[in-house]
Structures are given as C-alpha cells and as structure tokens.
Coordinates of C-alpha atoms in Angstrom, one line a residue:
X1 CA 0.0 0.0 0.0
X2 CA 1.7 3.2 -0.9
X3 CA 2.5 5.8 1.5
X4 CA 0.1 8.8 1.8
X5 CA 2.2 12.3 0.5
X6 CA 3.3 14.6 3.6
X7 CA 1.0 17.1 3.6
X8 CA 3.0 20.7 2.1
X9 CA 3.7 23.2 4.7
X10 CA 5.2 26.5 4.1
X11 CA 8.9 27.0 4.5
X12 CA 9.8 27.1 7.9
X13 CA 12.1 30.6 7.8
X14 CA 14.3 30.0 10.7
X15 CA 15.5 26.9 9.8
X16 CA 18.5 26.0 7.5
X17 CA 18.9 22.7 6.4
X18 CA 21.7 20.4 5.7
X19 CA 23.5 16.6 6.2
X20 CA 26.6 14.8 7.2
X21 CA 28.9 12.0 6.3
X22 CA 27.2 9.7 9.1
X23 CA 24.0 10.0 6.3
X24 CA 26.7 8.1 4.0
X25 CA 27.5 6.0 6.7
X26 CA 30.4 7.3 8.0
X27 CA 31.7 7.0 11.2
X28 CA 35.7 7.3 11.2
X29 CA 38.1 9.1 9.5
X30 CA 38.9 6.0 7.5
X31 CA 37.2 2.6 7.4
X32 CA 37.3 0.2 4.8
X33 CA 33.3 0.2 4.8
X34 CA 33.0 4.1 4.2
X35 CA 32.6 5.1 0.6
X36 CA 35.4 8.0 -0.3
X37 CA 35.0 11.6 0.4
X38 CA 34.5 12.9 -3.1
X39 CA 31.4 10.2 -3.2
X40 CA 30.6 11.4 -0.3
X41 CA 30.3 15.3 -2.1
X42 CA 29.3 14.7 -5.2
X43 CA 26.2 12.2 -3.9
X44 CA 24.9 15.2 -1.0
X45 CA 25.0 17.4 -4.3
X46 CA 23.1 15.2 -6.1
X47 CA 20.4 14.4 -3.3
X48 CA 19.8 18.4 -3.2
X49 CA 21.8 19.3 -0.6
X50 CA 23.8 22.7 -0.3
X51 CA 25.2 22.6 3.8
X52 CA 27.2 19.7 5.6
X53 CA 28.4 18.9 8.7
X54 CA 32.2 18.5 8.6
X55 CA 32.1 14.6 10.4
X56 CA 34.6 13.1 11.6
X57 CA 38.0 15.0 11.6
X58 CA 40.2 13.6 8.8
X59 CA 37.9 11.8 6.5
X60 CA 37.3 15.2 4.5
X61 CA 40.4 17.0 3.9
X62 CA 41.7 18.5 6.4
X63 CA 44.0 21.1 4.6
X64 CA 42.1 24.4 4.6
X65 CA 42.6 25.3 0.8
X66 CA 42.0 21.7 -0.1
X67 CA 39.0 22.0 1.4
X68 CA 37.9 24.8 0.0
X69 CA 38.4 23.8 -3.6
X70 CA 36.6 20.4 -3.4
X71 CA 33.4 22.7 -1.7
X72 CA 33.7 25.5 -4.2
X73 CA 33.7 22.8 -6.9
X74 CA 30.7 21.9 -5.8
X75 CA 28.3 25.1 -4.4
X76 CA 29.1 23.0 -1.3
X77 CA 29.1 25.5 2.3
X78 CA 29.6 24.0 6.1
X79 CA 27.0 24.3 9.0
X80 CA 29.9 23.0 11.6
X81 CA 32.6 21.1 12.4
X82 CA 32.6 18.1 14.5
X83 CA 34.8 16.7 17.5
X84 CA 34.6 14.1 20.2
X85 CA 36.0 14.5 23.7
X86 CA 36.0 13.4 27.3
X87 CA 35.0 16.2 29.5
X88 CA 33.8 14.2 32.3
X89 CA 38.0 12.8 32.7
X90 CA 40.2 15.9 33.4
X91 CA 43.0 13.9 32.3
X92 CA 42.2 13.7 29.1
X93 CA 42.0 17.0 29.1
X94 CA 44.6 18.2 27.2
X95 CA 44.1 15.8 24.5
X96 CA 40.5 16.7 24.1
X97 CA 42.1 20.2 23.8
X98 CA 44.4 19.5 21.2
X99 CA 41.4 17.5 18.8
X100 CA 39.3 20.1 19.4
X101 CA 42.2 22.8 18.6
X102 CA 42.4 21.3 15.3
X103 CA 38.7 20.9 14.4
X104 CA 38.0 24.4 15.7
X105 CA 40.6 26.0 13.1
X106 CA 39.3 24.2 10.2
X107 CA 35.4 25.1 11.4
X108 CA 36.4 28.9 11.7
X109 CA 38.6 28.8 7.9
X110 CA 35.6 26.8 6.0
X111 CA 33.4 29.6 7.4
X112 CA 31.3 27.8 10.1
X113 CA 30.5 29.1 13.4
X114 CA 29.4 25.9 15.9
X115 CA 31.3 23.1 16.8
X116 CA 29.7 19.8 17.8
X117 CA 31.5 18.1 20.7
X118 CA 30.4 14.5 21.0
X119 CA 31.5 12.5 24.0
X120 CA 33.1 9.7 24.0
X121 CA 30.8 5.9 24.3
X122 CA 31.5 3.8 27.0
X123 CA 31.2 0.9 24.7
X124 CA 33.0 0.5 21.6
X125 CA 31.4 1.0 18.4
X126 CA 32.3 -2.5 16.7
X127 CA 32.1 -5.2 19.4
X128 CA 30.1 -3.8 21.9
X129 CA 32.3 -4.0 24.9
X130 CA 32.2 -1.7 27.7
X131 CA 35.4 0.4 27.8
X132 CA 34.8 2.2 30.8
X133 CA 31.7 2.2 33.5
X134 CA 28.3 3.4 31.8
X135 CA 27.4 5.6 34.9
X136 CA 29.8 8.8 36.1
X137 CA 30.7 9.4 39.9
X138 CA 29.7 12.5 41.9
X139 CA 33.1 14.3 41.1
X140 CA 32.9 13.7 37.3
X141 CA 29.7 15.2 37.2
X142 CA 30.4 17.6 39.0
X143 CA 33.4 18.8 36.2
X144 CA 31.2 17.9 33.5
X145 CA 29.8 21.8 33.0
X146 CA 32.5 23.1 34.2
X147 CA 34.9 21.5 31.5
X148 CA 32.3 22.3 29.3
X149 CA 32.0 25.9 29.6
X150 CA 35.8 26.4 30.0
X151 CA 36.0 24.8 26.6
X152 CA 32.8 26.6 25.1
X153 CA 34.9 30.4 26.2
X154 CA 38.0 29.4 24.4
X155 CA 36.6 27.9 21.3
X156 CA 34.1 31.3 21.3
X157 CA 37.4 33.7 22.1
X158 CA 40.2 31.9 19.9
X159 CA 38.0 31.0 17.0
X160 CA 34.6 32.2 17.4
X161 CA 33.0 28.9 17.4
X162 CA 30.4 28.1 19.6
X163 CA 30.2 24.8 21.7
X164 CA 27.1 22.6 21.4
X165 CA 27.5 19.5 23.2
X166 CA 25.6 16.3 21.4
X167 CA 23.6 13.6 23.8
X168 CA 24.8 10.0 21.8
X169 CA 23.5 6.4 22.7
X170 CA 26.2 4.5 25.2
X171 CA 27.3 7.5 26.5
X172 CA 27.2 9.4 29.9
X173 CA 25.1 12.3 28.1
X174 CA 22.5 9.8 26.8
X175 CA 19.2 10.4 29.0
X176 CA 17.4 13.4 29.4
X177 CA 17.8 13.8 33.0
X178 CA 21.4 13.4 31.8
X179 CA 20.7 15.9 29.1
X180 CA 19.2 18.3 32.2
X181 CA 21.8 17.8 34.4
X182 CA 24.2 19.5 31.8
X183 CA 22.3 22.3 30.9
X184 CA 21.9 23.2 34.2
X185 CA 25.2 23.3 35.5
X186 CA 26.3 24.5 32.7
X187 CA 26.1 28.8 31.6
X188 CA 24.3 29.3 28.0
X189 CA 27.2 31.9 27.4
X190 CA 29.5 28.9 26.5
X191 CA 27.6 25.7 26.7
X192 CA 24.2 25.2 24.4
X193 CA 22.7 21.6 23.0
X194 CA 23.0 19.9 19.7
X195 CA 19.6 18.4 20.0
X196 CA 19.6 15.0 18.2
X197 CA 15.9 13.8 17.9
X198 CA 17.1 9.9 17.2
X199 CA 19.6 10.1 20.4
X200 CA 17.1 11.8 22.5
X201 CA 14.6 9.4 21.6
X202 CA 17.2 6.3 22.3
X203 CA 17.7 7.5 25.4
X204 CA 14.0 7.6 26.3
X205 CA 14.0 11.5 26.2
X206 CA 11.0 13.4 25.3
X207 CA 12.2 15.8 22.4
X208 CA 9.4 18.2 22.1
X209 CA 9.5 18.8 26.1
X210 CA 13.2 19.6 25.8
X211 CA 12.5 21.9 23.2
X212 CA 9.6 23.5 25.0
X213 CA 11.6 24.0 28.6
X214 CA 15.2 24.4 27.3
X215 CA 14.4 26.0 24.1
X216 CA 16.6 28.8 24.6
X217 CA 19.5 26.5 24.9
X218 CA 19.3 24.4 21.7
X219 CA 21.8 25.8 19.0
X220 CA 21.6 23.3 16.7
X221 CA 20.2 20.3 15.5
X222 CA 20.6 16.8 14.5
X223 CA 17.3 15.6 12.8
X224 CA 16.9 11.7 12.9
X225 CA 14.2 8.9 13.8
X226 CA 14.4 5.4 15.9
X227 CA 12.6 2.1 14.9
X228 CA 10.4 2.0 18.2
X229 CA 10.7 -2.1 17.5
X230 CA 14.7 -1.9 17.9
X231 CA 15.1 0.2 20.5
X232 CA 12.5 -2.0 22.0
X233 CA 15.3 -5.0 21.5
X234 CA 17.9 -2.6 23.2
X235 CA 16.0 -3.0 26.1
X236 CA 15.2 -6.2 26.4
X237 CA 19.1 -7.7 25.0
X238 CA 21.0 -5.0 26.3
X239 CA 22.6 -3.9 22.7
X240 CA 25.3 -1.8 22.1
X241 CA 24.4 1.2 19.4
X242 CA 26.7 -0.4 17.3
X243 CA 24.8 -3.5 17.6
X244 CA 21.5 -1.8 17.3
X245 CA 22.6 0.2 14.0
X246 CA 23.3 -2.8 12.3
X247 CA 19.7 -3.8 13.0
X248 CA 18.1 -1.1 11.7
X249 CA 17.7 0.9 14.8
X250 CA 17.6 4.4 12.5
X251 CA 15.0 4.6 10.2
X252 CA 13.7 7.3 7.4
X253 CA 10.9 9.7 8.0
X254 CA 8.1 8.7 7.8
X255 CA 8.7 5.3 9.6
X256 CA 10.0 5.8 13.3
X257 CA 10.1 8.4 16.2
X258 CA 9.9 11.3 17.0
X259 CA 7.7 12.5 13.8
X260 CA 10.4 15.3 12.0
X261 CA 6.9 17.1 11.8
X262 CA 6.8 17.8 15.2
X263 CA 9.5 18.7 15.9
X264 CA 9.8 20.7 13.2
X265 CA 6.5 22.7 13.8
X266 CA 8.2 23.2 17.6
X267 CA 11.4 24.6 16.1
X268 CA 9.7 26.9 14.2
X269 CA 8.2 28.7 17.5
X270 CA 11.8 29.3 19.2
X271 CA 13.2 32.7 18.8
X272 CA 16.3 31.1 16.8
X273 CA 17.9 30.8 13.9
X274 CA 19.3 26.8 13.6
X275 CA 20.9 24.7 11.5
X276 CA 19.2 21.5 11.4
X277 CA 21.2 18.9 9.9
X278 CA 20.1 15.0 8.7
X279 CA 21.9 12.3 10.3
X280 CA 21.0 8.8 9.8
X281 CA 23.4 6.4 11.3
X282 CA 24.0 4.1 8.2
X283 CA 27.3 2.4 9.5
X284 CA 28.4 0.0 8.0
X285 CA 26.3 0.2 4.7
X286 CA 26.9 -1.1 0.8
X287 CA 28.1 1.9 -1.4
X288 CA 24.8 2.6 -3.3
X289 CA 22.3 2.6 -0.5
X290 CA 23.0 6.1 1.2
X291 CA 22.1 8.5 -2.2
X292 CA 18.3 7.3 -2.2
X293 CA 18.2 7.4 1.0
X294 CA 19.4 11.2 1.1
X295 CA 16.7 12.0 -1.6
X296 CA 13.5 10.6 0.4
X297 CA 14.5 12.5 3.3
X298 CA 15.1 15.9 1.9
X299 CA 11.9 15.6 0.2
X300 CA 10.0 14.4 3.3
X301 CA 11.3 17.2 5.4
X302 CA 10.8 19.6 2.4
X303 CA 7.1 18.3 3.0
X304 CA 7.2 19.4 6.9
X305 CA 8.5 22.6 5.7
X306 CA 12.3 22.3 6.6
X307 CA 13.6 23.3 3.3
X308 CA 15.8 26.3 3.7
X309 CA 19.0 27.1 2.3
X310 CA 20.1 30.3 4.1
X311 CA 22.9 30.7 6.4
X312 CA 21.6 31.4 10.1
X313 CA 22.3 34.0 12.2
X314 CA 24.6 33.0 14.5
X315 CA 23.6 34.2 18.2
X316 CA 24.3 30.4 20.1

C-alpha cells in the first residue's frame, strides 16, 4: 500500500537545512566500509543538498585550501565542524584540547561558526564491549559543565566557534535527566545543546518537552528517527548502538520516532535561527544505498517545511 504524501507546509524561515557523512555511513576518519569523500560530495549534491556537517575530523580534507576547492567545486558551504572528547575525565584534558584545537581551526577557515562536541561511548562502536563504567561518579559530574563551559569560552574567544554538546546512545550524556543535568550546570554563554531527535529518543527523552523547557539553549540540530521495534530489543538484550545500528535501529521519515513534523512545527516557535542537519546512522552500509536514502528524506522534510537554504544568524 503506498504511503500517503506529507501534507505541504510552508517554508519554515528560521531553519537552514543540511546533512553529514554519518548519512553516507560514516563513522571514522577512514574505514574500509566508508565510501570516499568525493562520493561522499558529489552524492549530497546530487540528493539536493547545499550545507554539511564536517564529520569526523580527517575523512574530509583537512588542509584548509584543499577543502575549500573540493566545496567551491561543488556550491558545497559548512553548518559546523565536528569533535569528540572526554569532558567528564580531566585527564584527558589536554588531548581533548588539542582534537578540538584542530577541528576548531578548520570550522572557523571553512566559514562555520558551531562546533559539535560528542562524547566519548562507554562501549565500543564495533564489538560492543564496555570500555569504561556506563554511569559517572559525583566528582565527574560535577566537572562535566564546568569543563564544558571552560571549553565553550576558548573555542568562542580563539576562533569564534560556539560549543554545542551532542547527547549520543552508550554515553554518559544519553538520558534526558542526563541531558538536564548539563544544561543546568552549565552557563548558555559557552555551553548550548546539539539536539539529536534519534539520540534523544534512544535514550527515552522526550524531544518536544526539551525543546519547549530548554528552548533557549538548543543551538543546533541533529534531525533523525528510531525504529520503536529496535530500541525495543535494546532494552530487552542489552545492545550496544553499534549493535543496534546494524539492525536497523535508525529509520527514514516517515517510519520511526519522534515525527520530524513535530519537531519541526516546535522549532519553528523558538526565537532562533538553527541549522538543522540529517543524520541517519548508516554504518556499516553497501556503497549505493546512502544517495536514495538522502533524496527521500530531503523531500519528506521539504514536506514538513524544513527546506531552507540560508545561512543562520549565529547568536548560540
């Protein structure tokens, strides 16, 4: 039975949309399973897309000018960069520091104004195994926000770039009362949200509530949906995300939660200007299967109104 047509909905002005390389189903800066990184470019140009996400640091060149030239080529332009990094362990400090460094230099030259700090799983993406304990201590959380913010003022001072911190399945920032926890002991000035609808939603979170009561924190976005079925398993068999991805676990729009329609209609109401960028975790996935993927989905969310193309002002 064929699927009823979204309903057409005016352009939603405040939002700017775009995708990543984890939509082509990559998740390192080199795999075996990833497709290159001109694929990678010349496929998001061909599924209609103008902004991406910089992913992981290394599989797109990393050489400023390089960069440049292979985006240029292609009327290509970047919402962010992306990192990963331990906040909650003050001995890694100084390493997080350095990844970040680089990331936040090649953000600020390819134009882009928001860096997306993902922390680190406490399982390992290919087997599953735990790497270090799933819950933090007191003391950790207690240096969570206050790593946080110390990293969101330099990255704003030294390359104005501002810090959103991304909630990610098997790790510490994972629940909402996770999510909360964060936000609160955190200051706005440095710290804001990546909102990821599929992560939130793995985690049990409530996405439209976190819009609603933290709205004025969110300063970007991460648009994706969860087979309610899978996560279901999750439960039940105590999967790893890695695990869970190579069921299925992230699905296209329509199928799966929460409905991009909502939370696009709830977007629209903040008092924001947002990238809101497609990730579907894909990894690891045959070469052809990402581009008519990418297509669908634009044109869904084209049919809840996220279409927009223009660069957002950039207040968080």
């Amino acid at each position: 039975m064929a699927t009823a047509p979204v309903p057409l909905r005016t352009t939603v002005g405040n939002l700017c949309l775009g995708s990543a390389p984890d939509s082509w189903g990559v998740w390192f800066p080199e795999d075996e399973h990833q497709v290159p990184y001109t694929r990678f470019l010349d496929e998001l140009v061909q599924a209609g897309y103008e902004w991406l996400e910089l992913g992981p640091y290394g599989y797109l060149p990393t050489d400023p000018q390089r960069l440049k030239a292979e985006l240029d080529a292609r009327g290509l332009k970047v919402s962010g960069g992306t990192a990963f990094g331990a906040l909650h362990r003050p001995e890694a400090w100084d390493e997080t520091l350095t990844h970040v460094r680089r990331v936040a230099a090649l953000t600020a030259a390819a134009g882009a104004h928001h860096l997306v700090l993902i922390p680190p799983m406490y399982r390992d993406e290919k087997t599953g195994a735990f790497t270090e304990p799933p819950e933090l201590t007191t003391e950790q959380w207690a240096g969570f926000g206050r790593a946080a913010d110390r990293l969101g003022r330099l990255l704003l001072e030294e390359y104005d770039v501002r810090l959103v911190v991304h909630p990610h399945a098997d790790s510490h920032l994972q629940t909402q009362p996770e999510i909360e926890r964060l936000l609160n002991e955190s200051d706005g000035r440095y710290t804001n949200l990546c909102l990821d609808t599929g992560h939130v939603a793995y985690g049990g979170g409530d996405n439209i509530d976190l819009i609603r009561r933290f709205g004025e924190r969110v300063g970007y976005v991460h648009i994706k949906q969860m087979d309610p079925e899978i996560l279901a398993q999750v439960a039940a068999e105590d999967l790893s995300f890695g695990e869970a991805v190579r069921r299925g676990v992230c699905v296209s729009p329509p199928a799966g939660v929460p409905d991009p329609a909502d939370v696009v209609g709830e977007l629209a109401g903040l008092d924001a200007e947002l990238f809101v960028i497609v990730e579907q975790d894909l990894y690891p996935c045959a070469p052809e299967v990402p581009l008519p993927i990418a297509v669908s989905t634009r044109e869904h969310l084209a049919g809840c109104g996220l279409s927009g193309t223009l660069r957002p002002a950039i207040d968080r």
